[in-house]
PDB file of C-alpha atoms in Angstrom:
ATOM      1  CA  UNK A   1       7.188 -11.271 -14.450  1.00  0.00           C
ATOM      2  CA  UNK A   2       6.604 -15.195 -15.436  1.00  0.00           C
ATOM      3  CA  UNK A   3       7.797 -16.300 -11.864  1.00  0.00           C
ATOM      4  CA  UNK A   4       5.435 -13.633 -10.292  1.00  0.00           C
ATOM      5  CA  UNK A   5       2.382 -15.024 -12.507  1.00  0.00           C
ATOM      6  CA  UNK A   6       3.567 -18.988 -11.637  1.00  0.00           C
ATOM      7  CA  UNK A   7       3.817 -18.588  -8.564  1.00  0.00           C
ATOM      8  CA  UNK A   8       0.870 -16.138  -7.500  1.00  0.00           C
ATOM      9  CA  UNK A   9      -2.030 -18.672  -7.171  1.00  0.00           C
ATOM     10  CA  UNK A  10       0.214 -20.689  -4.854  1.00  0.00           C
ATOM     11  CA  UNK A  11       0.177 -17.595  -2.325  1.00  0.00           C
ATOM     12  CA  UNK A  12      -2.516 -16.247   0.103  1.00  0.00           C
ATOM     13  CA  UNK A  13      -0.467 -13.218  -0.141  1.00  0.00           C
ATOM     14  CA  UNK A  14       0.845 -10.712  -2.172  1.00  0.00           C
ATOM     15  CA  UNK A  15       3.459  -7.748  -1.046  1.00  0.00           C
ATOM     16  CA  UNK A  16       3.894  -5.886  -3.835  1.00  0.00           C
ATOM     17  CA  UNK A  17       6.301  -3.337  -3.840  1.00  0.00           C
ATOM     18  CA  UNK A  18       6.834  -2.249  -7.413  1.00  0.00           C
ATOM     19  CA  UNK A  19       6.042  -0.048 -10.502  1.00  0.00           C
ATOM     20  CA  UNK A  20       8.518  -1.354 -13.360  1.00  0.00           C
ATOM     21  CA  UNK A  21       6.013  -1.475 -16.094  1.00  0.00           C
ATOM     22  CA  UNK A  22       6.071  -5.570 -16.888  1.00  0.00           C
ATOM     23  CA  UNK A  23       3.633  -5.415 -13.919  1.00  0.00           C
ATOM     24  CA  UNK A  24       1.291  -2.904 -16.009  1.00  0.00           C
ATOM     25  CA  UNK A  25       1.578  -5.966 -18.874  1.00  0.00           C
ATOM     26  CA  UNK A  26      -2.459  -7.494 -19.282  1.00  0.00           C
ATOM     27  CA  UNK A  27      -1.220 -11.121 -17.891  1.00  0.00           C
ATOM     28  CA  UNK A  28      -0.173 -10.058 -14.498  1.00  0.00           C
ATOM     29  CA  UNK A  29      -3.046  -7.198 -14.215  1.00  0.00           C
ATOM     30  CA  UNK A  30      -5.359 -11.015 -15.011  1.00  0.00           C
ATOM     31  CA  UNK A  31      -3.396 -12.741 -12.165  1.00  0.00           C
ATOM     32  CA  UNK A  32      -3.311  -9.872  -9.967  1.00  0.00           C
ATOM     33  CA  UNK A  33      -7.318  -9.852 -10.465  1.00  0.00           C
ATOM     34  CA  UNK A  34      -7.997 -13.521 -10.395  1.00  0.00           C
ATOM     35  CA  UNK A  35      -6.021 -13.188  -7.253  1.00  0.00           C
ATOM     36  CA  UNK A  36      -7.863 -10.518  -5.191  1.00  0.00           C
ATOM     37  CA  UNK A  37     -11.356 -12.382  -6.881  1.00  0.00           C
ATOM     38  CA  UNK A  38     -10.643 -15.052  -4.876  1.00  0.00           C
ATOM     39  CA  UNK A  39     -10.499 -13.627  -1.868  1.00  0.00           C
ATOM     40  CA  UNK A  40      -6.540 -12.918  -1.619  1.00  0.00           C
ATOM     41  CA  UNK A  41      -4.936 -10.122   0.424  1.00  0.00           C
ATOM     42  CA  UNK A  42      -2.860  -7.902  -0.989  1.00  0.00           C
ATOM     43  CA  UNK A  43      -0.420  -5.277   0.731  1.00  0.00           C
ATOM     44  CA  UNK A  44       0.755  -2.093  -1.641  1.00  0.00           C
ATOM     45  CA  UNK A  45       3.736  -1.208  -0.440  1.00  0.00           C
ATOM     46  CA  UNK A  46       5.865   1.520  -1.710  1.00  0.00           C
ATOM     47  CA  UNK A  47       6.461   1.977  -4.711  1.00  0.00           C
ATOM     48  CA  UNK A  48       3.272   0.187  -5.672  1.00  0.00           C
ATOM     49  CA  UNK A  49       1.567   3.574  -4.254  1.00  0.00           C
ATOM     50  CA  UNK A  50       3.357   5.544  -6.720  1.00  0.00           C
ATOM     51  CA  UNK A  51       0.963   6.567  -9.769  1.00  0.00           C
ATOM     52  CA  UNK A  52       2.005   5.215 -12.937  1.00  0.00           C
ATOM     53  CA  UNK A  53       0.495   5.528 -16.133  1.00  0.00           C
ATOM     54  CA  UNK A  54       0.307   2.038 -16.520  1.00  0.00           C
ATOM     55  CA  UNK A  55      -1.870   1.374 -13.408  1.00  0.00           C
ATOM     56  CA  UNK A  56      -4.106   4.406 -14.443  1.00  0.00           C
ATOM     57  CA  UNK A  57      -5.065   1.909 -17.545  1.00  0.00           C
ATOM     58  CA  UNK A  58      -4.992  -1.010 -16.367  1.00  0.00           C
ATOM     59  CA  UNK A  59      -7.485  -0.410 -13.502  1.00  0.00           C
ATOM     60  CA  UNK A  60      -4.784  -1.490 -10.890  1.00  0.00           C
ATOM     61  CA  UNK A  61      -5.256   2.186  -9.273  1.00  0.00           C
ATOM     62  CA  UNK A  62      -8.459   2.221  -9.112  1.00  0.00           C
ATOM     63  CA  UNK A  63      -9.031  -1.336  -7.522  1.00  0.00           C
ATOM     64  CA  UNK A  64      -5.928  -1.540  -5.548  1.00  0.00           C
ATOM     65  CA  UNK A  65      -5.013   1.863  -4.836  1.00  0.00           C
ATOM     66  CA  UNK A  66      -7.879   4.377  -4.727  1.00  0.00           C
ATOM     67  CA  UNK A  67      -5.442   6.853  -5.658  1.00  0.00           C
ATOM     68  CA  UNK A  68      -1.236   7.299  -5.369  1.00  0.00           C
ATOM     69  CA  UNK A  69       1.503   9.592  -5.367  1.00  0.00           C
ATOM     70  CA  UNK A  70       2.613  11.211  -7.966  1.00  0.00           C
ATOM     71  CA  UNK A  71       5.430  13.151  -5.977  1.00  0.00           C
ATOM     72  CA  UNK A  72       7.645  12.733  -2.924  1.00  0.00           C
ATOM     73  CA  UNK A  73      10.493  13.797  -0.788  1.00  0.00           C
ATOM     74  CA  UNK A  74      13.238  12.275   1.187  1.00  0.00           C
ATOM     75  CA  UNK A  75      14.250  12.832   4.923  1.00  0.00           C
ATOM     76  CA  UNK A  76      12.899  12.153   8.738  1.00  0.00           C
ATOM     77  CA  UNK A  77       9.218  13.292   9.610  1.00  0.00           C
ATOM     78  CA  UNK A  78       6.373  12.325  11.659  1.00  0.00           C
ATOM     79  CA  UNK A  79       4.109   9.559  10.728  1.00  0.00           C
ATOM     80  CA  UNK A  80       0.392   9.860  13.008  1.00  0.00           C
ATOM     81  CA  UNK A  81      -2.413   7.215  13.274  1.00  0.00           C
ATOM     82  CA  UNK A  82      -5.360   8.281  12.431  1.00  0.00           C
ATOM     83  CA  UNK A  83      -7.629   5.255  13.301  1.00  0.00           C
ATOM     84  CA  UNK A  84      -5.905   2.866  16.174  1.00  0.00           C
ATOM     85  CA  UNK A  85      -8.573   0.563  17.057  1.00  0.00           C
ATOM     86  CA  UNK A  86      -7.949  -1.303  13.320  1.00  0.00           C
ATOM     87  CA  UNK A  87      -5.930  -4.244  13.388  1.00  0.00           C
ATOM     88  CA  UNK A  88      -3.423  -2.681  11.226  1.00  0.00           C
ATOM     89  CA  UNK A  89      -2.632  -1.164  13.830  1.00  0.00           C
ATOM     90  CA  UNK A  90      -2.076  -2.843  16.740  1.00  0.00           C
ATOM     91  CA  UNK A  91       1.160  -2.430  18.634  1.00  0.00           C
ATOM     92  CA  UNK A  92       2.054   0.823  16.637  1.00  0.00           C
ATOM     93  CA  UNK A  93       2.911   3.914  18.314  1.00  0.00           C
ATOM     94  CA  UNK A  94      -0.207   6.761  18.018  1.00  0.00           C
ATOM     95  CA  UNK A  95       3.424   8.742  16.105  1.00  0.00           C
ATOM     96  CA  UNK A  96       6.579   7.697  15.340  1.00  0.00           C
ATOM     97  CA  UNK A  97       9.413   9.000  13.647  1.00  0.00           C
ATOM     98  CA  UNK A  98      10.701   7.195  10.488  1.00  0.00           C
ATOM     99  CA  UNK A  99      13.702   8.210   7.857  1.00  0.00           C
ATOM    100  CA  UNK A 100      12.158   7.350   4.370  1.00  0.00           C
ATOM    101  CA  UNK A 101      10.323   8.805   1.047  1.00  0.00           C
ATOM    102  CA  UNK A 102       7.207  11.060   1.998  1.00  0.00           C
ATOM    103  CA  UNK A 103       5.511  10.438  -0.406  1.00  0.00           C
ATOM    104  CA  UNK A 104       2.618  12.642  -1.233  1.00  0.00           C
ATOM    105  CA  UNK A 105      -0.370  11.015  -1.788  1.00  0.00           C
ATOM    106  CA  UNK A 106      -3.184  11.597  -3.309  1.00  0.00           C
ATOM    107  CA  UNK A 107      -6.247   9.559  -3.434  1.00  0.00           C
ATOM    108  CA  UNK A 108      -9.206   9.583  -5.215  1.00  0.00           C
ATOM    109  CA  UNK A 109     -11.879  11.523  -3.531  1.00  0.00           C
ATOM    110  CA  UNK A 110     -14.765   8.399  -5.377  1.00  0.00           C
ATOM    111  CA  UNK A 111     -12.504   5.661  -4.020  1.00  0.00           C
ATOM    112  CA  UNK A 112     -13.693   3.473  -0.922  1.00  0.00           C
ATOM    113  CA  UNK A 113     -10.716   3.899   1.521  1.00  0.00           C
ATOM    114  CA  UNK A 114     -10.296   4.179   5.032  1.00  0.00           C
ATOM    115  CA  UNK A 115      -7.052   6.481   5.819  1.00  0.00           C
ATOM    116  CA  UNK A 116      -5.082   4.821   9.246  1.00  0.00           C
ATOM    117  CA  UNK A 117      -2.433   7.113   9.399  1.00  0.00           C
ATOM    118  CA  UNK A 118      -0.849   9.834   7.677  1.00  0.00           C
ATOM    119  CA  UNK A 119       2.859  11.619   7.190  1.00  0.00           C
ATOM    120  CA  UNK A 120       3.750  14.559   8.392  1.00  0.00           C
ATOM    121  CA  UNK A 121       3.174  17.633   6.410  1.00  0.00           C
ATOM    122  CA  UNK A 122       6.231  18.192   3.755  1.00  0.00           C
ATOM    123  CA  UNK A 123       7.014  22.194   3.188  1.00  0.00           C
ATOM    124  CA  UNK A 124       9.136  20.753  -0.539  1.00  0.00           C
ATOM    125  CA  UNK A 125       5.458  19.687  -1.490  1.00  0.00           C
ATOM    126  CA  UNK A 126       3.776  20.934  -4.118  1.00  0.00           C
ATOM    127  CA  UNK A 127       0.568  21.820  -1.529  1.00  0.00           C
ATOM    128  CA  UNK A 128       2.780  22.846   1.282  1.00  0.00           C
ATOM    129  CA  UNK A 129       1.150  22.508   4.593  1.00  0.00           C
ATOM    130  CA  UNK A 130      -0.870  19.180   3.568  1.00  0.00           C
ATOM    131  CA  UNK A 131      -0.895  16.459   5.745  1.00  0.00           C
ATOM    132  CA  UNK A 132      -0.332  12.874   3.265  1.00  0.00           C
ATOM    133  CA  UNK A 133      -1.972   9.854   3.391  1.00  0.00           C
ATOM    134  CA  UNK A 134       0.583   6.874   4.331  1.00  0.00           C
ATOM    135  CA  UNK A 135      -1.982   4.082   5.364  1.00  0.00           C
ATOM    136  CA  UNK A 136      -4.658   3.095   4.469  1.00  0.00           C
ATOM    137  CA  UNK A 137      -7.032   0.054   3.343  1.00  0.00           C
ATOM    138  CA  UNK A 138      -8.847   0.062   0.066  1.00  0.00           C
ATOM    139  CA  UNK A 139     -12.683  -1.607   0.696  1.00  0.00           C
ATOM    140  CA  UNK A 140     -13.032  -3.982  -2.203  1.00  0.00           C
ATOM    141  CA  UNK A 141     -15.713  -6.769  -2.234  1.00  0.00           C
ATOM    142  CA  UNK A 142     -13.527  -9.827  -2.963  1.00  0.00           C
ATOM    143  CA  UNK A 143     -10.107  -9.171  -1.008  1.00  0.00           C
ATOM    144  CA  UNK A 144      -8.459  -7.367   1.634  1.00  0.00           C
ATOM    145  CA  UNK A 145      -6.178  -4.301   0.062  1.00  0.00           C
ATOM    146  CA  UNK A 146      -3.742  -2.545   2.694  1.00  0.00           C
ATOM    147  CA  UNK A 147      -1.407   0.466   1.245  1.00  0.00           C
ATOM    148  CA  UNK A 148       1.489   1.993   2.773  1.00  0.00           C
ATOM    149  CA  UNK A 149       3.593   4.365   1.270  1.00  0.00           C
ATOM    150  CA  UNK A 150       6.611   4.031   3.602  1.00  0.00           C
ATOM    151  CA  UNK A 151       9.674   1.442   2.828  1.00  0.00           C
ATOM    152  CA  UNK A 152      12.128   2.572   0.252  1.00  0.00           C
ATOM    153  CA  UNK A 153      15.153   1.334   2.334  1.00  0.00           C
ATOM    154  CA  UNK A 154      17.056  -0.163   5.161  1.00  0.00           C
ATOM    155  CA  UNK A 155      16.686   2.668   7.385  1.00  0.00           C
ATOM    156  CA  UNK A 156      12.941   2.262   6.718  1.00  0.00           C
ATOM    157  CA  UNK A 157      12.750  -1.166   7.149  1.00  0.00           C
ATOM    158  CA  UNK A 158      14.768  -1.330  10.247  1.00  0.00           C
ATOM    159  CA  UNK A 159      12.360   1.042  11.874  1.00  0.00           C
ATOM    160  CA  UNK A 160      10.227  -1.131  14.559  1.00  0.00           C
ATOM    161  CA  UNK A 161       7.094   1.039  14.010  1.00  0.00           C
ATOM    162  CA  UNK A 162       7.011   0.601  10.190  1.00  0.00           C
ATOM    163  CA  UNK A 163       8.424  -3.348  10.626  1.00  0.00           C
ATOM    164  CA  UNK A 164       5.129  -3.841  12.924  1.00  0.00           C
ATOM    165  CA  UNK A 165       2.749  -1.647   9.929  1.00  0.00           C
ATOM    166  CA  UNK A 166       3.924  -4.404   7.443  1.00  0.00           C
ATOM    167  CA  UNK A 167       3.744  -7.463   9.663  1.00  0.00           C
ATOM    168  CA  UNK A 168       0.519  -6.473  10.462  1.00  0.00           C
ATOM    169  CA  UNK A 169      -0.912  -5.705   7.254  1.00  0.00           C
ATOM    170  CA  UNK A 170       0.221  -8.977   6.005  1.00  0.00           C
ATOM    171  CA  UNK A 171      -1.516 -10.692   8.913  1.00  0.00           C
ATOM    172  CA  UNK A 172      -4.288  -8.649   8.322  1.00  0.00           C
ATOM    173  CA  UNK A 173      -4.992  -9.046   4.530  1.00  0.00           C
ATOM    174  CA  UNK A 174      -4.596 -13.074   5.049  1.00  0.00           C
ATOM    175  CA  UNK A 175      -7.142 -13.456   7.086  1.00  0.00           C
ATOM    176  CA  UNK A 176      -5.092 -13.897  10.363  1.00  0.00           C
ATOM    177  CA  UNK A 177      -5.948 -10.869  12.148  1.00  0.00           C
ATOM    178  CA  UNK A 178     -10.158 -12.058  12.963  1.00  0.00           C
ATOM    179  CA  UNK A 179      -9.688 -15.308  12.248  1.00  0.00           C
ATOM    180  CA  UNK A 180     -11.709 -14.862   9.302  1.00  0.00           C
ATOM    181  CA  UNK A 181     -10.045 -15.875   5.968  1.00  0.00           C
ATOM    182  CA  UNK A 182     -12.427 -13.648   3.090  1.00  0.00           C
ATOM    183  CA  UNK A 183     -13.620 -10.943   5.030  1.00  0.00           C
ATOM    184  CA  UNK A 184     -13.130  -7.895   2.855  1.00  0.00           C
ATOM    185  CA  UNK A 185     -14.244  -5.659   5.488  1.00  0.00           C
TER     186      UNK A 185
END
C-alpha cells in the first residue's frame, strides 16, 4: 500500500488489478483521486471490477467502476464487441474465445459508461440467459477509466485477444491512442 501511494504520482498510468481491502484505506482512495484529477488513466482490471464493500464507501465504484460484479464463474466462453470503431478496440477480433472468470457484471443503470464488449451468457448465473458486461469505459471529466473484467490467470493472459484489450486500454487511457494526453472522452 505505501509503495503504491509513493510511487503513483510518478506514473501516467495505473493498472489496477485488485480488491484486498488496504486499497479501500482513505490514503490510497486520496491518491487514487488526486490521480484521475489530474488527468491520469486508469485501467480496472479484474479483480478491481469485483464489488467490494469497501469501494461501495469509498466512492471508488461509483467513479471508477459505474458498477461491478458481485458473482462469477470459471471456464471457456465467448467474449463479443459491442462497439469496434473505439480505440480499445482496435486489432481485436469482433469474438473470441478466452478461458477465464465470467464474471457477471452489473453496472449501475445512473453511471456514465459506454459497454465495448460483453461475455457470453453464463447458464451457473444467477440471471441465466444474461449477456455480461466485460468492457467498458467509465466517462469521467478529469481522466480516462477503461474496465475489463477478464484476466485472472495465465491462460487469460496468454490469450492474444485479451493481451491486445489490455495493451490497448493502457495506450488508450495515457493519452497515446489520439495523441491527446487529457481527453476524458
Amino acid at each position: 500500500l505505501e509503495e503504491a501511494i509513493t510511487l503513483l504520482p510518478q506514473a501516467d498510468v495505473l493498472v489496477l488489478s485488485a480488491n484486498h481491502e488496504q486499497y479501500g484505506q482513505r490514503a490510497f482512495q486520496q491518491a487514487l483521486n488526486l490521480f484521475a484529477d489530474a488527468g491520469k488513466g486508469v485501467v480496472v482490471l479484474h479483480a478491481g471490477t469485483w464489488r467490494k464493500e469497501w469501494s461501495l464507501v469509498s466512492g471508488f465504484n461509483k467513479r471508477f467502476v459505474g458498477g461491478g460484479a458481485a458473482s462469477g464463474s470459471h471456464g471457456e466462453f465467448t467474449v463479443t464487441l459491442k462497439a469496434s470503431a473505439h480505440p480499445l478496440l482496435k486489432g481485436v477480433p469482433a469474438t473470441f474465445q478466452i478461458k477465464d472468470e465470467n464474471y457477471h457484471t452489473g453496472l449501475d443503470p445512473r453511471a456514465t459508461v459506454e459497454i465495448l464488449a460483453e461475455n457470453a451468457p453464463d447458464k451457473n448465473a444467477p440471471d441465466k440467459g444474461k449477456a455480461h458486461a466485460s468492457v467498458w469505459i467509465v466517462k469521467d471529466a478529469k481522466a480516462r477509466i477503461a474496465c475489463i473484467t477478464l484476466g485472472h490467470g495465465t491462460e487469460a493472459h496468454s490469450n492474444p485477444a485479451f493481451r491486445t484489450l489490455l495493451t490497448n486500454a493502457v495506450k488508450w487511457v495515457g493519452g497515446n491512442a489520439t495523441g491527446k494526453t487529457n481527453d476524458a472522452k
